[in-house]
mmCIF file of C-alpha atoms in Angstrom:
data_model
loop_
_atom_site.group_PDB
_atom_site.id
_atom_site.type_symbol
_atom_site.label_atom_id
_atom_site.label_comp_id
_atom_site.label_asym_id
_atom_site.label_seq_id
_atom_site.Cartn_x
_atom_site.Cartn_y
_atom_site.Cartn_z
ATOM 1 C CA MET J 1 -23.193 22.334 -56.673
ATOM 2 C CA THR J 2 -24.604 23.341 -53.386
ATOM 3 C CA SER J 3 -27.974 25.232 -53.341
ATOM 4 C CA PHE J 4 -28.421 27.976 -50.840
ATOM 5 C CA THR J 5 -31.287 29.627 -49.066
ATOM 6 C CA VAL J 6 -30.582 32.988 -47.494
ATOM 7 C CA PHE J 7 -32.865 34.442 -44.926
ATOM 8 C CA GLY J 8 -32.598 38.213 -44.629
ATOM 9 C CA THR J 9 -32.603 41.334 -46.679
ATOM 10 C CA GLY J 10 -29.606 43.267 -45.371
ATOM 11 C CA ASN J 11 -26.065 43.939 -46.411
ATOM 12 C CA MET J 12 -24.852 40.579 -45.114
ATOM 13 C CA ALA J 13 -27.655 38.594 -46.825
ATOM 14 C CA ASN J 14 -26.863 40.211 -50.112
ATOM 15 C CA ALA J 15 -23.159 39.921 -49.710
ATOM 16 C CA ILE J 16 -23.182 36.210 -48.786
ATOM 17 C CA GLY J 17 -25.669 35.352 -51.485
ATOM 18 C CA GLY J 18 -23.664 37.309 -53.912
ATOM 19 C CA VAL J 19 -20.417 35.335 -53.103
ATOM 20 C CA VAL J 20 -21.981 31.858 -53.429
ATOM 21 C CA ALA J 21 -23.905 32.895 -56.562
ATOM 22 C CA LYS J 22 -20.638 34.109 -58.030
ATOM 23 C CA GLY J 23 -19.293 30.632 -57.326
ATOM 24 C CA GLY J 24 -22.221 28.912 -59.203
ATOM 25 C CA SER J 25 -24.549 28.012 -56.444
ATOM 26 C CA ASP J 26 -28.286 28.612 -56.693
ATOM 27 C CA VAL J 27 -29.493 30.984 -54.227
ATOM 28 C CA GLN J 28 -33.011 31.470 -52.890
ATOM 29 C CA TYR J 29 -33.763 34.553 -50.745
ATOM 30 C CA ILE J 30 -36.450 34.535 -48.093
ATOM 31 C CA ALA J 31 -37.135 38.194 -47.240
ATOM 32 C CA HIS J 32 -40.160 37.810 -44.916
ATOM 33 C CA ALA J 33 -39.244 34.921 -42.702
ATOM 34 C CA GLU J 34 -41.690 36.070 -39.975
ATOM 35 C CA SER J 35 -44.734 34.557 -41.986
ATOM 36 C CA GLY J 36 -43.301 31.188 -41.182
ATOM 37 C CA SER J 37 -44.763 29.845 -44.381
ATOM 38 C CA ALA J 38 -41.872 30.041 -46.812
ATOM 39 C CA GLN J 39 -40.743 26.968 -48.542
ATOM 40 C CA ILE J 40 -36.958 26.353 -48.162
ATOM 41 C CA THR J 41 -35.366 25.005 -51.324
ATOM 42 C CA GLY J 42 -31.668 25.176 -50.423
ATOM 43 C CA ASP J 43 -29.555 22.536 -48.853
ATOM 44 C CA VAL J 44 -27.591 25.163 -46.920
ATOM 45 C CA VAL J 45 -29.669 27.853 -45.179
ATOM 46 C CA VAL J 46 -27.942 30.964 -44.178
ATOM 47 C CA LEU J 47 -29.676 32.960 -41.370
ATOM 48 C CA ALA J 48 -28.451 36.384 -42.244
ATOM 49 C CA VAL J 49 -30.632 37.942 -39.518
ATOM 50 C CA PRO J 50 -30.083 39.574 -36.100
ATOM 51 C CA TYR J 51 -29.461 37.299 -33.145
ATOM 52 C CA ALA J 52 -32.994 37.918 -31.832
ATOM 53 C CA ALA J 53 -34.496 36.366 -34.935
ATOM 54 C CA LEU J 54 -32.726 33.092 -34.543
ATOM 55 C CA ALA J 55 -35.147 31.456 -31.987
ATOM 56 C CA PRO J 56 -38.326 32.591 -33.838
ATOM 57 C CA ILE J 57 -36.932 31.119 -37.156
ATOM 58 C CA ALA J 58 -35.925 27.955 -35.447
ATOM 59 C CA ALA J 59 -39.435 27.614 -34.024
ATOM 60 C CA ALA J 60 -41.272 28.395 -37.401
ATOM 61 C CA TYR J 61 -38.991 26.429 -39.735
ATOM 62 C CA GLY J 62 -37.642 23.657 -37.487
ATOM 63 C CA GLU J 63 -39.330 20.904 -39.520
ATOM 64 C CA GLN J 64 -38.053 22.157 -42.787
ATOM 65 C CA LEU J 65 -34.583 22.588 -41.423
ATOM 66 C CA LYS J 66 -34.157 18.990 -40.347
ATOM 67 C CA GLY J 67 -31.240 17.386 -42.145
ATOM 68 C CA LYS J 68 -30.066 20.654 -43.613
ATOM 69 C CA THR J 69 -26.986 22.800 -43.024
ATOM 70 C CA VAL J 70 -27.926 26.023 -41.050
ATOM 71 C CA VAL J 71 -25.360 28.816 -41.016
ATOM 72 C CA ASP J 72 -25.426 31.218 -38.107
ATOM 73 C CA ILE J 73 -23.686 34.504 -38.908
ATOM 74 C CA THR J 74 -24.673 36.501 -35.789
ATOM 75 C CA ASN J 75 -22.699 38.531 -33.335
ATOM 76 C CA PRO J 76 -24.868 38.583 -30.268
ATOM 77 C CA LEU J 77 -23.774 41.781 -28.879
ATOM 78 C CA ASP J 78 -25.432 43.637 -25.930
ATOM 79 C CA PHE J 79 -25.952 46.908 -27.858
ATOM 80 C CA SER J 80 -26.968 48.733 -24.709
ATOM 81 C CA THR J 81 -23.383 48.499 -23.406
ATOM 82 C CA PHE J 82 -21.240 47.435 -26.466
ATOM 83 C CA ASP J 83 -19.146 45.770 -23.704
ATOM 84 C CA ALA J 84 -20.404 42.171 -23.592
ATOM 85 C CA LEU J 85 -22.339 39.503 -25.607
ATOM 86 C CA VAL J 86 -25.783 38.487 -24.541
ATOM 87 C CA VAL J 87 -25.084 34.683 -24.684
ATOM 88 C CA PRO J 88 -23.955 32.985 -21.510
ATOM 89 C CA ALA J 89 -20.116 33.169 -20.816
ATOM 90 C CA GLY J 90 -18.364 30.434 -22.544
ATOM 91 C CA SER J 91 -21.310 29.672 -24.897
ATOM 92 C CA SER J 92 -22.175 31.043 -28.287
ATOM 93 C CA ALA J 93 -25.232 31.966 -30.395
ATOM 94 C CA ALA J 94 -24.382 29.061 -32.710
ATOM 95 C CA ALA J 95 -24.412 26.469 -29.711
ATOM 96 C CA GLU J 96 -27.810 27.894 -28.647
ATOM 97 C CA LEU J 97 -29.100 27.504 -32.257
ATOM 98 C CA GLN J 98 -27.744 23.856 -32.473
ATOM 99 C CA ALA J 99 -29.678 23.149 -29.296
ATOM 100 C CA LEU J 100 -32.916 24.535 -30.909
ATOM 101 C CA LEU J 101 -32.235 22.525 -34.082
ATOM 102 C CA PRO J 102 -30.780 19.220 -33.004
ATOM 103 C CA GLU J 103 -31.468 17.608 -36.318
ATOM 104 C CA SER J 104 -29.684 20.305 -38.420
ATOM 105 C CA HIS J 105 -26.002 20.701 -39.047
ATOM 106 C CA VAL J 106 -25.294 24.159 -37.482
ATOM 107 C CA LEU J 107 -22.218 26.057 -38.727
ATOM 108 C CA LYS J 108 -20.798 29.351 -37.443
ATOM 109 C CA ALA J 109 -19.386 31.413 -40.421
ATOM 110 C CA PHE J 110 -19.281 34.900 -41.858
ATOM 111 C CA ASN J 111 -19.634 36.593 -38.421
ATOM 112 C CA THR J 112 -15.979 37.758 -38.569
ATOM 113 C CA ASN J 113 -16.421 39.257 -42.101
ATOM 114 C CA PHE J 114 -17.756 42.698 -42.643
ATOM 115 C CA ALA J 115 -20.141 42.822 -45.606
ATOM 116 C CA ALA J 116 -17.848 45.118 -47.611
ATOM 117 C CA THR J 117 -15.005 42.685 -47.401
ATOM 118 C CA LEU J 118 -17.236 39.891 -48.737
ATOM 119 C CA VAL J 119 -18.268 42.011 -51.681
ATOM 120 C CA ALA J 120 -14.662 43.321 -52.363
ATOM 121 C CA GLY J 121 -13.145 39.858 -51.835
ATOM 122 C CA THR J 122 -10.229 41.461 -49.901
ATOM 123 C CA VAL J 123 -9.303 42.678 -46.490
ATOM 124 C CA GLY J 124 -6.537 45.151 -46.894
ATOM 125 C CA ALA J 125 -4.197 43.421 -49.420
ATOM 126 C CA ALA J 126 -5.357 39.943 -48.481
ATOM 127 C CA THR J 127 -8.075 37.786 -49.719
ATOM 128 C CA THR J 128 -11.052 37.679 -47.458
ATOM 129 C CA THR J 129 -11.202 34.448 -45.247
ATOM 130 C CA VAL J 130 -14.459 32.934 -44.133
ATOM 131 C CA LEU J 131 -13.835 31.128 -40.852
ATOM 132 C CA VAL J 132 -16.199 28.169 -40.580
ATOM 133 C CA ALA J 133 -16.828 26.248 -37.292
ATOM 134 C CA GLY J 134 -19.057 23.212 -36.818
ATOM 135 C CA ASP J 135 -19.320 19.543 -35.889
ATOM 136 C CA ASP J 136 -20.297 18.154 -39.254
ATOM 137 C CA ALA J 137 -17.208 17.882 -41.595
ATOM 138 C CA ASP J 138 -19.188 17.492 -44.846
ATOM 139 C CA ALA J 139 -21.300 20.509 -44.111
ATOM 140 C CA LYS J 140 -18.163 22.509 -43.359
ATOM 141 C CA ALA J 141 -16.470 21.256 -46.564
ATOM 142 C CA ALA J 142 -19.504 22.112 -48.674
ATOM 143 C CA LEU J 143 -19.702 25.613 -47.376
ATOM 144 C CA ILE J 144 -15.911 26.170 -47.720
ATOM 145 C CA ALA J 145 -16.031 25.004 -51.306
ATOM 146 C CA ALA J 146 -18.915 27.283 -52.074
ATOM 147 C CA VAL J 147 -17.142 30.401 -50.732
ATOM 148 C CA GLU J 148 -13.818 29.387 -52.442
ATOM 149 C CA ALA J 149 -15.631 29.031 -55.739
ATOM 150 C CA GLY J 150 -16.966 32.550 -55.101
ATOM 151 C CA GLY J 151 -13.311 33.832 -54.893
ATOM 152 C CA LEU J 152 -12.845 34.031 -51.112
ATOM 153 C CA ALA J 153 -10.683 31.754 -48.898
ATOM 154 C CA GLY J 154 -12.445 29.425 -46.479
ATOM 155 C CA VAL J 155 -10.858 27.823 -43.460
ATOM 156 C CA ASP J 156 -12.158 25.100 -41.140
ATOM 157 C CA ALA J 157 -11.829 26.693 -37.803
ATOM 158 C CA GLY J 158 -12.732 23.591 -35.839
ATOM 159 C CA SER J 159 -15.747 22.146 -33.874
ATOM 160 C CA LEU J 160 -18.840 24.172 -33.027
ATOM 161 C CA ARG J 161 -17.145 24.902 -29.712
ATOM 162 C CA ARG J 162 -14.882 27.310 -31.553
ATOM 163 C CA ALA J 163 -17.990 29.437 -32.392
ATOM 164 C CA HIS J 164 -17.340 31.015 -28.958
ATOM 165 C CA GLU J 165 -13.992 32.204 -30.146
ATOM 166 C CA LEU J 166 -15.409 33.260 -33.592
ATOM 167 C CA GLU J 167 -18.014 35.347 -31.806
ATOM 168 C CA ALA J 168 -15.233 36.802 -29.506
ATOM 169 C CA LEU J 169 -13.277 37.757 -32.695
ATOM 170 C CA GLY J 170 -16.438 39.243 -34.368
ATOM 171 C CA PHE J 171 -17.270 41.271 -31.226
ATOM 172 C CA LEU J 172 -13.709 42.522 -30.951
ATOM 173 C CA GLN J 173 -13.747 43.521 -34.582
ATOM 174 C CA LEU J 174 -17.153 45.402 -34.192
ATOM 175 C CA THR J 175 -15.740 47.305 -31.134
ATOM 176 C CA LEU J 176 -12.558 48.250 -33.223
ATOM 177 C CA ALA J 177 -14.791 49.570 -36.014
ATOM 178 C CA ALA J 178 -17.199 51.399 -33.740
ATOM 179 C CA GLY J 179 -14.181 52.957 -32.037
ATOM 180 C CA GLU J 180 -12.862 53.977 -35.443
ATOM 181 C CA LYS J 181 -9.623 51.967 -35.056
ATOM 182 C CA ILE J 182 -10.460 50.239 -38.292
ATOM 183 C CA GLY J 183 -12.936 50.916 -41.155
ATOM 184 C CA TRP J 184 -16.044 48.968 -41.774
ATOM 185 C CA ASN J 185 -14.407 47.785 -45.051
ATOM 186 C CA ALA J 186 -11.395 46.325 -43.132
ATOM 187 C CA GLY J 187 -10.794 44.142 -40.151
ATOM 188 C CA PHE J 188 -8.922 40.902 -39.443
ATOM 189 C CA ALA J 189 -7.387 39.155 -42.318
ATOM 190 C CA LEU J 190 -5.757 35.630 -42.089
ATOM 191 C CA ALA J 191 -2.386 35.009 -43.471
ATOM 192 C CA SER J 192 -1.551 31.327 -43.959
ATOM 193 C CA MET X 1 11.622 56.751 -23.696
ATOM 194 C CA THR X 2 10.026 53.913 -21.852
ATOM 195 C CA SER X 3 12.270 51.455 -20.105
ATOM 196 C CA PHE X 4 11.261 47.772 -20.133
ATOM 197 C CA THR X 5 11.964 44.784 -18.133
ATOM 198 C CA VAL X 6 11.231 41.433 -19.698
ATOM 199 C CA PHE X 7 10.698 38.284 -17.575
ATOM 200 C CA GLY X 8 11.507 35.130 -19.548
ATOM 201 C CA THR X 9 14.032 33.658 -21.859
ATOM 202 C CA GLY X 10 11.844 32.138 -24.672
ATOM 203 C CA ASN X 11 11.117 33.205 -28.212
ATOM 204 C CA MET X 12 8.464 35.625 -27.109
ATOM 205 C CA ALA X 13 10.753 37.300 -24.492
ATOM 206 C CA ASN X 14 13.470 37.822 -27.058
ATOM 207 C CA ALA X 15 10.974 38.844 -29.817
ATOM 208 C CA ILE X 16 9.199 41.480 -27.591
ATOM 209 C CA GLY X 17 12.529 42.817 -26.220
ATOM 210 C CA GLY X 18 13.926 42.990 -29.700
ATOM 211 C CA VAL X 19 10.931 45.062 -30.960
ATOM 212 C CA VAL X 20 11.088 47.703 -28.145
ATOM 213 C CA ALA X 21 14.977 47.764 -28.260
ATOM 214 C CA LYS X 22 14.731 48.467 -31.960
ATOM 215 C CA GLY X 23 12.495 51.336 -31.032
ATOM 216 C CA GLY X 24 15.093 52.803 -28.677
ATOM 217 C CA SER X 25 13.739 51.599 -25.439
ATOM 218 C CA ASP X 26 16.132 50.261 -22.720
ATOM 219 C CA VAL X 27 15.462 46.541 -21.948
ATOM 220 C CA GLN X 28 16.450 44.562 -18.898
ATOM 221 C CA TYR X 29 15.928 40.756 -19.081
ATOM 222 C CA ILE X 30 15.165 38.776 -15.997
ATOM 223 C CA ALA X 31 15.901 35.165 -16.824
ATOM 224 C CA HIS X 32 15.486 33.491 -13.449
ATOM 225 C CA ALA X 33 12.362 35.101 -11.892
ATOM 226 C CA GLU X 34 11.990 32.103 -9.594
ATOM 227 C CA SER X 35 14.569 33.430 -7.141
ATOM 228 C CA GLY X 36 12.239 36.272 -6.435
ATOM 229 C CA SER X 37 15.212 38.542 -5.806
ATOM 230 C CA ALA X 38 15.860 40.269 -9.104
ATOM 231 C CA GLN X 39 15.697 44.056 -8.983
ATOM 232 C CA ILE X 40 13.225 45.365 -11.628
ATOM 233 C CA THR X 41 14.506 48.491 -13.391
ATOM 234 C CA GLY X 42 11.897 49.039 -16.179
ATOM 235 C CA ASP X 43 8.751 51.045 -15.935
ATOM 236 C CA VAL X 44 6.957 48.525 -18.060
ATOM 237 C CA VAL X 45 7.358 44.867 -17.153
ATOM 238 C CA VAL X 46 6.608 42.268 -19.715
ATOM 239 C CA LEU X 47 5.832 38.747 -18.296
ATOM 240 C CA ALA X 48 6.854 36.648 -21.208
ATOM 241 C CA VAL X 49 6.244 33.539 -19.270
ATOM 242 C CA PRO X 50 3.721 30.639 -19.293
ATOM 243 C CA TYR X 51 0.380 31.270 -17.741
ATOM 244 C CA ALA X 52 1.312 29.058 -14.563
ATOM 245 C CA ALA X 53 4.135 31.420 -13.809
ATOM 246 C CA LEU X 54 1.984 34.544 -13.379
ATOM 247 C CA ALA X 55 0.752 33.916 -9.848
ATOM 248 C CA PRO X 56 4.223 33.009 -8.423
ATOM 249 C CA ILE X 57 5.682 36.124 -10.102
ATOM 250 C CA ALA X 58 2.883 38.291 -8.682
ATOM 251 C CA ALA X 59 3.593 36.818 -5.187
ATOM 252 C CA ALA X 60 7.330 37.311 -5.407
ATOM 253 C CA TYR X 61 7.429 40.736 -7.110
ATOM 254 C CA GLY X 62 4.205 42.265 -5.983
ATOM 255 C CA GLU X 63 5.919 45.107 -4.013
ATOM 256 C CA GLN X 64 8.268 45.942 -6.877
ATOM 257 C CA LEU X 65 5.486 45.965 -9.395
ATOM 258 C CA LYS X 66 3.261 48.555 -7.582
ATOM 259 C CA GLY X 67 2.837 51.504 -9.802
ATOM 260 C CA LYS X 68 4.328 49.852 -12.872
ATOM 261 C CA THR X 69 2.763 48.720 -16.092
ATOM 262 C CA VAL X 70 2.622 44.881 -16.214
ATOM 263 C CA VAL X 71 2.025 43.229 -19.516
ATOM 264 C CA ASP X 72 0.440 39.823 -19.685
ATOM 265 C CA ILE X 73 1.070 37.973 -22.986
ATOM 266 C CA THR X 74 -0.198 34.528 -21.962
ATOM 267 C CA ASN X 75 -2.686 32.284 -23.831
ATOM 268 C CA PRO X 76 -3.990 30.162 -20.857
ATOM 269 C CA LEU X 77 -4.722 26.981 -22.854
ATOM 270 C CA ASP X 78 -5.708 23.631 -21.380
ATOM 271 C CA PHE X 79 -2.959 21.843 -23.211
ATOM 272 C CA SER X 80 -4.431 18.479 -22.226
ATOM 273 C CA THR X 81 -7.413 19.079 -24.571
ATOM 274 C CA PHE X 82 -6.453 21.952 -26.690
ATOM 275 C CA ASP X 83 -10.127 22.654 -26.613
ATOM 276 C CA ALA X 84 -10.635 25.218 -23.889
ATOM 277 C CA LEU X 85 -8.850 27.781 -21.690
ATOM 278 C CA VAL X 86 -8.167 27.159 -18.111
ATOM 279 C CA VAL X 87 -9.482 30.562 -16.922
ATOM 280 C CA PRO X 88 -13.079 30.745 -15.887
ATOM 281 C CA ALA X 89 -15.620 31.323 -18.687
ATOM 282 C CA GLY X 90 -15.933 35.028 -19.514
ATOM 283 C CA SER X 91 -12.716 35.978 -17.631
ATOM 284 C CA SER X 92 -9.126 36.133 -18.659
ATOM 285 C CA ALA X 93 -5.571 35.553 -17.441
ATOM 286 C CA ALA X 94 -5.077 39.311 -17.483
ATOM 287 C CA ALA X 95 -8.087 39.940 -15.298
ATOM 288 C CA GLU X 96 -6.710 37.349 -12.887
ATOM 289 C CA LEU X 97 -3.360 39.072 -12.859
ATOM 290 C CA GLN X 98 -4.897 42.505 -12.328
ATOM 291 C CA ALA X 99 -6.702 41.072 -9.279
ATOM 292 C CA LEU X 100 -3.327 39.814 -7.900
ATOM 293 C CA LEU X 101 -1.621 43.116 -8.601
ATOM 294 C CA PRO X 102 -4.251 45.794 -7.767
ATOM 295 C CA GLU X 103 -1.856 48.618 -7.606
ATOM 296 C CA SER X 104 -0.197 47.759 -11.001
ATOM 297 C CA HIS X 105 -1.555 48.650 -14.488
ATOM 298 C CA VAL X 106 -2.030 45.427 -16.123
ATOM 299 C CA LEU X 107 -2.249 45.384 -19.978
ATOM 300 C CA LYS X 108 -2.989 42.433 -22.228
ATOM 301 C CA ALA X 109 -0.811 42.442 -25.345
ATOM 302 C CA PHE X 110 1.279 40.327 -27.741
ATOM 303 C CA ASN X 111 -0.709 37.178 -27.110
ATOM 304 C CA THR X 112 -2.172 37.398 -30.675
ATOM 305 C CA ASN X 113 1.323 37.670 -32.153
ATOM 306 C CA PHE X 114 3.408 34.635 -32.943
ATOM 307 C CA ALA X 115 7.056 35.346 -32.144
ATOM 308 C CA ALA X 116 8.121 34.996 -35.861
ATOM 309 C CA THR X 117 5.697 37.795 -36.811
ATOM 310 C CA LEU X 118 7.185 40.117 -34.193
ATOM 311 C CA VAL X 119 10.666 39.419 -35.522
ATOM 312 C CA ALA X 120 9.699 39.828 -39.127
ATOM 313 C CA GLY X 121 7.483 42.829 -38.588
ATOM 314 C CA THR X 122 4.885 41.391 -40.979
ATOM 315 C CA VAL X 123 2.010 39.010 -41.056
ATOM 316 C CA GLY X 124 1.674 37.937 -44.704
ATOM 317 C CA ALA X 125 1.937 41.222 -46.595
ATOM 318 C CA ALA X 126 0.640 43.314 -43.642
ATOM 319 C CA THR X 127 2.548 45.079 -40.839
ATOM 320 C CA THR X 128 2.277 43.046 -37.615
ATOM 321 C CA THR X 129 -0.227 44.692 -35.279
ATOM 322 C CA VAL X 130 0.000 44.384 -31.565
ATOM 323 C CA LEU X 131 -3.366 44.540 -29.957
ATOM 324 C CA VAL X 132 -3.318 46.192 -26.431
ATOM 325 C CA ALA X 133 -6.189 45.956 -23.849
ATOM 326 C CA GLY X 134 -6.219 47.580 -20.419
ATOM 327 C CA ASP X 135 -7.822 50.142 -18.121
ATOM 328 C CA ASP X 136 -5.064 52.777 -17.900
ATOM 329 C CA ALA X 137 -4.904 54.934 -21.030
ATOM 330 C CA ASP X 138 -1.353 56.299 -20.367
ATOM 331 C CA ALA X 139 0.010 52.758 -19.932
ATOM 332 C CA LYS X 140 -1.554 51.692 -23.224
ATOM 333 C CA ALA X 141 -0.372 54.740 -25.043
ATOM 334 C CA ALA X 142 3.278 54.155 -23.840
ATOM 335 C CA LEU X 143 3.309 50.501 -24.930
ATOM 336 C CA ILE X 144 1.714 51.294 -28.280
ATOM 337 C CA ALA X 145 4.343 54.167 -28.879
ATOM 338 C CA ALA X 146 7.159 51.767 -27.977
ATOM 339 C CA VAL X 147 6.027 48.994 -30.386
ATOM 340 C CA GLU X 148 5.441 51.579 -33.107
ATOM 341 C CA ALA X 149 8.904 52.973 -32.623
ATOM 342 C CA GLY X 150 10.029 49.393 -33.191
ATOM 343 C CA GLY X 151 8.441 49.171 -36.542
ATOM 344 C CA LEU X 152 5.099 47.494 -35.726
ATOM 345 C CA ALA X 153 1.551 48.794 -35.569
ATOM 346 C CA GLY X 154 -0.144 49.052 -32.176
ATOM 347 C CA VAL X 155 -3.893 49.335 -31.655
ATOM 348 C CA ASP X 156 -5.770 50.172 -28.413
ATOM 349 C CA ALA X 157 -8.273 47.285 -28.204
ATOM 350 C CA GLY X 158 -10.287 48.712 -25.377
ATOM 351 C CA SER X 159 -10.611 48.076 -21.659
ATOM 352 C CA LEU X 160 -9.065 45.148 -19.816
ATOM 353 C CA ARG X 161 -12.419 43.413 -20.281
ATOM 354 C CA ARG X 162 -11.412 42.932 -23.920
ATOM 355 C CA ALA X 163 -8.577 40.674 -22.712
ATOM 356 C CA HIS X 164 -11.167 37.897 -22.837
ATOM 357 C CA GLU X 165 -11.591 38.535 -26.598
ATOM 358 C CA LEU X 166 -7.903 38.793 -27.205
ATOM 359 C CA GLU X 167 -7.359 35.487 -25.413
ATOM 360 C CA ALA X 168 -10.054 33.894 -27.500
ATOM 361 C CA LEU X 169 -8.319 35.233 -30.625
ATOM 362 C CA GLY X 170 -4.924 34.007 -29.395
ATOM 363 C CA PHE X 171 -6.489 30.602 -28.631
ATOM 364 C CA LEU X 172 -8.225 30.398 -32.047
ATOM 365 C CA GLN X 173 -4.902 31.299 -33.719
ATOM 366 C CA LEU X 174 -2.999 28.625 -31.860
ATOM 367 C CA THR X 175 -5.602 25.991 -32.869
ATOM 368 C CA LEU X 176 -5.360 26.946 -36.523
ATOM 369 C CA ALA X 177 -1.555 26.661 -36.305
ATOM 370 C CA ALA X 178 -1.603 23.446 -34.528
ATOM 371 C CA GLY X 179 -4.073 22.156 -37.009
ATOM 372 C CA GLU X 180 -1.750 23.318 -39.876
ATOM 373 C CA LYS X 181 -4.249 25.606 -41.288
ATOM 374 C CA ILE X 182 -1.801 28.428 -40.999
ATOM 375 C CA GLY X 183 1.950 28.531 -40.302
ATOM 376 C CA TRP X 184 3.577 29.658 -37.085
ATOM 377 C CA ASN X 185 4.991 32.632 -38.927
ATOM 378 C CA ALA X 186 1.518 33.782 -40.065
ATOM 379 C CA GLY X 187 -1.887 34.303 -38.381
ATOM 380 C CA PHE X 188 -4.266 37.107 -38.060
ATOM 381 C CA ALA X 189 -3.331 40.543 -39.464
ATOM 382 C CA LEU X 190 -5.415 43.643 -38.870
ATOM 383 C CA ALA X 191 -6.195 45.941 -41.882
ATOM 384 C CA SER X 192 -7.384 49.303 -40.867
#
């Protein structure tokens, strides 16, 4: 069984921790990452924090994160315009995080899931699907197994390069919700 | 009622024409666009052709397309790698087409729908949703009304800048199907 550490205290932190705990994984929560002094116990570390917090966490916890799977869930929106991402065109927050943590296995996941759909387990009538992109096959398989044990569907969405597309999808979904085209308990479902 | 002209003879041309015809729209098909001499009768022109055909069509039919709505459905994949798009990072095929046709109202639509889901009207258990991006509100509203009359859902996905995200979504969906994670009769559904 995979052990998790979840950084963060928001809806997404609680929802993701809840899914994998339901699947039988041990979950450690680190609420106050800014101290830089927490001891990480999980093999998979979910950074359920805003984009701006990624670099400071990488700086403070880089040594502890070596060899671990690190999951980036962020949607790096430019909230001043809601019309673009703040990462360079063609890149992704996950690629930036991988560059900061070259000895960690960075995955992109959960950024296309609204918290309510993780808690409910459904998007409309469909089972909620967690799309997972990354370059380490074992890390992806372990995360997918953990979310499936928690009652969701998990799909390998390809290499970490696909984080660009996952962040585009997350951004699009946020604009649709902000524009009241969809609810915050809805969004994109994946039919197989 | 909106009148359509569909360029193309493939599955997507037939599927899109079928949807709007079912909704009561008149549909003209132009099978051999390369002659450059066809007379376009529709107010909305759907270019159901490969990405590489967009620029030649814009060159040959630019005069006739002035004032019309032009719908770009392409997914401009680099088929040699299946790992990137051929348009510049941050841009889109639709933005390129708008630059070639400055006096037309370019919309991005249908690129996130596999043909089979347009024909069936469903993605899994959900009604197929056509996502439409563009800068002209009336053009978007007319296309959305036509696809809804044909039994599908239509959603305004924002300005033409969102074509980048729609093309990312279409690309991601193609990689999932090519990798046999989903079927060619499935894909992303939108729950509202």
